[in-house]
């Protein structure tokens, strides 16, 4: 059985060349893998390399990829460093064909996710070879290196029509989609459906999902939403604006600061949770004061992995208990906010021009490139989204926010 434990930060001694004295450095903890109680050396060295050498900010997909691969090897009794001569019998090709591609075909994984997982496994083997943890030969190697020609689409495409990148024969092709097709917001019926399912979940998960759906936050931004921004608001006000970014502990994309809008109903719900006995009991399980608003039952801040697990359970609840088709991911809640909020700003009663409406949405959602925001406008024009959208969102979600909350 494969077990993952988040290790604490630690100190290690280093010997400076040509110097008798030793010094110590502080290193960050990383997800530590154990298989049947034994320390999995190659994976843990790679995790340490990603965190403390490459200084990776987020290795969640790396952890999911390598843990999936390791469990696959265990179930088929394969070795991670033995590669038969026949290509189809190599563990990397078996993992690609029998696990990842099979999951894509069954609808369990997106092709883009499978491609990312496969790329992480390739990078793992390249790192292991560089660190001499594994030896490759003409017969014993995990994949074949290939060079792929890519057509240039930029301004100087007439000068340099193609460029060459290094790849492998393990790569998984991802179907091309138009920018508008990459958006997958919830429909009005799906929002109503999701609000029903959300009432059955914990108060922490409710708040997280409402921050994504009604404020347009990314999953990690909602996880790190701080307590010092939560306050009791005048219920007569519709929205309040707050600034988020590294200055107050919110892990925004690119580390940039921005201003977001929060409905006063949601802010008051977060305030009730902040002062509740439930949260105080959870915070008492740790010695230090937690800056993040949302806390798990173990007294630790919520992680993106925990949210993804809760979302998967909620999606299964909708499919199995409510007998409805619901194929969405957490990021689609942010897309729902973008399309519905933009549609409301374009309402004739509001009187904003498309340029002004786009500028507001771009600022609230933290888009670095205006092309990203234009996708929402194109989506609205193409699907003729409802102009009463934001009013509809508030009406449906009000039942979740104002529901009687038992916070023991």
Short mmCIF file of C-alpha atoms in Angstrom, two decimals, residues 226-378:
data_model
loop_
_atom_site.label_atom_id
_atom_site.label_comp_id
_atom_site.label_asym_id
_atom_site.label_seq_id
_atom_site.Cartn_x
_atom_site.Cartn_y
_atom_site.Cartn_z
CA UNK A 226 -7.21 34.84 5.05
CA UNK A 227 -9.13 35.54 8.24
CA UNK A 228 -8.00 39.19 8.36
CA UNK A 229 -10.18 39.98 5.34
CA UNK A 230 -13.33 38.58 6.94
CA UNK A 231 -15.59 41.07 8.64
CA UNK A 232 -19.24 41.68 9.37
CA UNK A 233 -20.89 43.79 6.67
CA UNK A 234 -24.00 45.91 6.34
CA UNK A 235 -26.60 43.57 4.78
CA UNK A 236 -28.06 46.49 2.84
CA UNK A 237 -24.93 46.63 0.70
CA UNK A 238 -24.79 44.37 -2.34
CA UNK A 239 -21.03 43.76 -2.75
CA UNK A 240 -17.84 44.81 -1.03
CA UNK A 241 -14.40 44.95 -2.62
CA UNK A 242 -11.25 43.57 -1.01
CA UNK A 243 -7.64 43.31 -2.19
CA UNK A 244 -5.98 39.89 -2.35
CA UNK A 245 -2.43 38.83 -3.11
CA UNK A 246 0.86 37.81 -1.49
CA UNK A 247 0.64 40.86 0.80
CA UNK A 248 -2.13 39.15 2.79
CA UNK A 249 -1.24 35.51 2.16
CA UNK A 250 -3.45 34.70 -0.83
CA UNK A 251 -1.62 32.56 -3.39
CA UNK A 252 -2.67 34.36 -6.55
CA UNK A 253 -1.47 33.37 -10.01
CA UNK A 254 1.85 35.04 -10.93
CA UNK A 255 1.92 36.45 -7.37
CA UNK A 256 0.01 39.54 -8.44
CA UNK A 257 -2.35 41.59 -6.29
CA UNK A 258 -5.89 42.40 -7.41
CA UNK A 259 -9.24 43.61 -6.12
CA UNK A 260 -12.20 41.21 -6.05
CA UNK A 261 -15.88 41.66 -5.24
CA UNK A 262 -17.57 39.60 -2.53
CA UNK A 263 -21.36 39.52 -1.96
CA UNK A 264 -22.19 40.74 1.52
CA UNK A 265 -24.28 37.61 2.10
CA UNK A 266 -21.18 35.46 1.54
CA UNK A 267 -18.96 37.72 3.64
CA UNK A 268 -21.39 37.51 6.58
CA UNK A 269 -21.52 33.74 6.17
CA UNK A 270 -17.72 33.62 6.39
CA UNK A 271 -17.82 35.88 9.47
CA UNK A 272 -20.28 33.55 11.22
CA UNK A 273 -17.96 30.64 10.44
CA UNK A 274 -14.88 32.56 11.64
CA UNK A 275 -16.34 33.16 15.13
CA UNK A 276 -18.09 29.78 15.34
CA UNK A 277 -17.28 27.19 17.99
CA UNK A 278 -16.67 24.67 15.19
CA UNK A 279 -13.71 26.60 13.81
CA UNK A 280 -12.33 27.39 17.26
CA UNK A 281 -12.26 23.68 18.13
CA UNK A 282 -10.43 22.93 14.91
CA UNK A 283 -7.90 25.71 15.43
CA UNK A 284 -7.23 24.51 18.99
CA UNK A 285 -5.77 21.28 17.59
CA UNK A 286 -2.64 23.15 16.51
CA UNK A 287 -0.20 25.25 18.53
CA UNK A 288 -0.03 28.17 16.12
CA UNK A 289 -2.70 30.57 14.94
CA UNK A 290 -3.85 29.76 11.41
CA UNK A 291 -4.04 32.66 8.98
CA UNK A 292 -6.26 30.83 6.49
CA UNK A 293 -10.02 30.92 7.03
CA UNK A 294 -10.85 27.32 6.11
CA UNK A 295 -9.53 24.62 8.47
CA UNK A 296 -9.80 20.84 8.27
CA UNK A 297 -10.88 18.58 11.12
CA UNK A 298 -7.18 18.01 11.92
CA UNK A 299 -6.58 21.69 12.47
CA UNK A 300 -4.72 22.35 9.22
CA UNK A 301 -5.53 24.67 6.31
CA UNK A 302 -7.42 23.15 3.41
CA UNK A 303 -5.30 22.06 0.42
CA UNK A 304 -6.26 21.89 -3.24
CA UNK A 305 -6.08 18.08 -3.07
CA UNK A 306 -8.64 18.02 -0.25
CA UNK A 307 -10.97 20.30 -2.23
CA UNK A 308 -10.62 18.10 -5.32
CA UNK A 309 -11.59 15.03 -3.26
CA UNK A 310 -14.66 16.80 -1.85
CA UNK A 311 -15.64 18.00 -5.32
CA UNK A 312 -15.32 14.48 -6.70
CA UNK A 313 -17.62 13.18 -3.93
CA UNK A 314 -20.12 15.96 -4.65
CA UNK A 315 -20.06 15.17 -8.36
CA UNK A 316 -20.72 11.50 -7.59
CA UNK A 317 -23.57 12.51 -5.29
CA UNK A 318 -25.19 14.48 -8.11
CA UNK A 319 -24.80 11.59 -10.55
CA UNK A 320 -25.88 8.80 -8.18
CA UNK A 321 -28.31 10.41 -5.73
CA UNK A 322 -29.83 13.14 -7.88
CA UNK A 323 -29.66 11.03 -11.07
CA UNK A 324 -28.26 13.89 -13.16
CA UNK A 325 -25.41 14.22 -15.64
CA UNK A 326 -22.72 16.51 -14.20
CA UNK A 327 -19.28 16.51 -15.82
CA UNK A 328 -17.56 19.57 -14.42
CA UNK A 329 -14.40 20.41 -12.51
CA UNK A 330 -13.81 23.02 -9.82
CA UNK A 331 -12.31 25.53 -12.28
CA UNK A 332 -15.63 25.56 -14.14
CA UNK A 333 -17.15 27.43 -11.19
CA UNK A 334 -14.78 30.31 -11.89
CA UNK A 335 -15.78 30.21 -15.56
CA UNK A 336 -19.42 30.29 -14.46
CA UNK A 337 -18.79 33.47 -12.48
CA UNK A 338 -16.99 35.08 -15.43
CA UNK A 339 -19.72 34.40 -17.99
CA UNK A 340 -22.70 35.15 -15.73
CA UNK A 341 -21.14 38.29 -14.24
CA UNK A 342 -20.11 39.65 -17.63
CA UNK A 343 -23.61 38.99 -18.97
CA UNK A 344 -25.09 41.02 -16.12
CA UNK A 345 -22.73 43.95 -16.78
CA UNK A 346 -23.80 43.97 -20.43
CA UNK A 347 -27.44 44.36 -19.42
CA UNK A 348 -29.02 47.47 -20.94
CA UNK A 349 -30.17 48.53 -17.46
CA UNK A 350 -26.56 48.70 -16.27
CA UNK A 351 -25.50 50.76 -19.26
CA UNK A 352 -21.85 49.68 -19.46
CA UNK A 353 -20.07 49.42 -22.78
CA UNK A 354 -18.48 46.07 -23.68
CA UNK A 355 -15.03 47.62 -23.17
CA UNK A 356 -15.83 48.83 -19.64
CA UNK A 357 -17.51 45.55 -18.72
CA UNK A 358 -14.52 43.60 -20.01
CA UNK A 359 -12.13 45.80 -18.02
CA UNK A 360 -14.04 45.14 -14.79
CA UNK A 361 -14.13 41.38 -15.32
CA UNK A 362 -10.45 41.32 -16.26
CA UNK A 363 -9.57 43.09 -13.01
CA UNK A 364 -11.83 41.00 -10.75
CA UNK A 365 -10.68 37.69 -12.20
CA UNK A 366 -7.00 38.61 -12.45
CA UNK A 367 -6.52 37.88 -16.14
CA UNK A 368 -3.03 38.82 -17.26
CA UNK A 369 -3.95 38.86 -20.96
CA UNK A 370 -7.11 40.53 -22.24
CA UNK A 371 -7.44 37.72 -24.81
CA UNK A 372 -8.46 35.44 -21.93
CA UNK A 373 -11.31 37.78 -20.97
CA UNK A 374 -12.48 38.11 -24.57
CA UNK A 375 -13.22 34.39 -24.55
CA UNK A 376 -16.05 35.03 -22.10
CA UNK A 377 -17.61 37.66 -24.35
CA UNK A 378 -17.33 35.37 -27.38
#
